[in-house]
XYZ file of C-alpha atoms in Angstrom:
140
model
C -119.415 -41.073 50.830
C -115.677 -41.439 50.604
C -115.361 -38.587 48.093
C -117.347 -36.258 50.362
C -114.954 -36.830 53.262
C -111.986 -36.364 50.924
C -113.400 -33.066 49.680
C -114.079 -32.022 53.259
C -110.479 -32.824 54.231
C -109.147 -30.824 51.264
C -111.416 -27.950 52.187
C -110.120 -27.951 55.773
C -106.508 -28.009 54.579
C -107.249 -25.064 52.289
C -108.882 -23.110 55.126
C -105.897 -23.697 57.419
C -103.472 -22.665 54.681
C -105.373 -19.429 54.143
C -105.501 -18.706 57.864
C -101.738 -18.977 58.107
C -101.131 -17.011 54.891
C -103.399 -14.052 55.703
C -101.179 -12.423 58.360
C -98.234 -12.568 55.966
C -100.291 -11.071 53.146
C -101.658 -8.408 55.474
C -98.135 -7.435 56.572
C -96.989 -7.222 52.956
C -99.980 -5.058 52.110
C -99.214 -2.771 55.057
C -95.672 -2.190 53.814
C -96.929 -1.679 50.272
C -99.251 1.052 51.547
C -96.433 2.745 53.435
C -94.196 2.941 50.359
C -94.732 6.553 49.449
C -93.328 8.540 46.551
C -90.166 9.537 48.422
C -89.356 5.918 49.278
C -90.057 4.806 45.692
C -87.618 7.404 44.361
C -85.006 6.503 46.969
C -85.346 2.787 46.140
C -85.047 3.615 42.440
C -81.884 5.663 43.075
C -80.320 2.905 45.189
C -81.131 0.330 42.503
C -79.608 2.614 39.852
C -76.430 2.902 41.935
C -76.054 -0.902 41.987
C -77.103 -1.494 38.382
C -73.777 -0.714 36.613
C -71.990 -3.353 38.702
C -74.771 -5.938 39.046
C -76.166 -5.611 35.496
C -79.634 -6.894 36.385
C -82.395 -7.546 33.885
C -85.578 -5.482 34.079
C -87.597 -8.001 36.126
C -84.724 -8.623 38.505
C -84.089 -4.886 38.923
C -87.775 -4.336 39.748
C -87.683 -7.098 42.343
C -84.437 -5.652 43.741
C -86.054 -2.192 43.913
C -89.157 -3.587 45.615
C -87.035 -5.339 48.250
C -85.060 -2.142 48.855
C -88.308 -0.167 49.198
C -89.713 -2.592 51.797
C -86.594 -2.234 53.888
C -86.579 1.549 53.481
C -90.048 1.591 55.078
C -88.728 -0.471 57.987
C -85.627 1.725 58.251
C -87.775 4.850 58.308
C -89.934 3.391 61.088
C -86.846 2.711 63.216
C -85.340 6.150 62.569
C -88.593 7.916 63.483
C -89.247 5.949 66.680
C -88.736 8.435 69.538
C -88.747 5.669 72.154
C -85.446 4.245 70.894
C -82.020 5.481 71.934
C -79.457 6.239 69.241
C -77.605 3.049 70.101
C -80.801 0.959 69.903
C -81.636 2.515 66.530
C -78.154 1.682 65.282
C -78.462 -1.938 66.408
C -81.898 -2.307 64.788
C -80.641 -0.709 61.562
C -77.751 -3.192 61.486
C -80.217 -6.069 61.889
C -82.457 -4.689 59.134
C -79.475 -4.304 56.827
C -78.461 -7.879 57.507
C -81.988 -9.152 56.766
C -82.091 -7.097 53.575
C -78.797 -8.661 52.490
C -80.183 -12.124 53.231
C -83.346 -11.469 51.215
C -81.277 -10.242 48.284
C -79.866 -13.768 48.043
C -83.329 -14.764 46.767
C -83.342 -11.927 44.223
C -79.782 -12.141 42.862
C -77.682 -14.950 41.488
C -74.785 -15.912 43.745
C -72.125 -13.989 41.790
C -74.309 -10.847 41.755
C -75.121 -11.307 45.440
C -71.402 -11.489 46.268
C -70.845 -8.217 44.403
C -73.891 -6.690 46.119
C -72.442 -7.567 49.534
C -69.109 -6.017 48.524
C -70.777 -2.784 47.346
C -73.394 -2.420 50.080
C -71.197 -0.754 52.752
C -70.334 2.028 50.286
C -73.765 2.423 48.690
C -75.977 1.812 51.734
C -73.908 2.618 54.810
C -75.506 2.293 58.217
C -75.204 5.679 59.919
C -73.289 5.176 63.135
C -74.682 6.936 66.159
C -72.967 10.171 67.096
C -71.881 10.873 70.602
C -74.612 9.348 72.693
C -76.144 11.552 75.354
C -76.043 8.657 77.797
C -72.251 8.555 77.371
C -71.882 12.244 78.189
C -72.671 11.802 81.846
C -69.564 12.536 83.822
C -68.975 10.704 87.032
C -66.765 12.174 89.738
């Protein structure tokens, strides 16, 4: 009797773990589906630009490239959102860039991550908004 209740408890824990993991897996799958050929090539080119200075192994470079690709999908979504002003897009792109940098800490060793942070502004600059239309309003 005691083993049945133990198995039941383990089963319930497993069910709850799966329920909490599914949304995360679903979100990862959604981004994986949105990574098209253009984004793959762009992620590959960005990784190649970092490679001479970071000297990553093959597995690490693939993980780096995958992380870049996920954030390129998010960046593309922000850039193509017509409901956002140029300033809002810029702020969201800065936040995405910051999150990408944080996630790279899990991909790279600390000395490579430090070099990545030093190189990122040159290799992956955040395009600043041009003259905003809202700022062009002249008040008399």
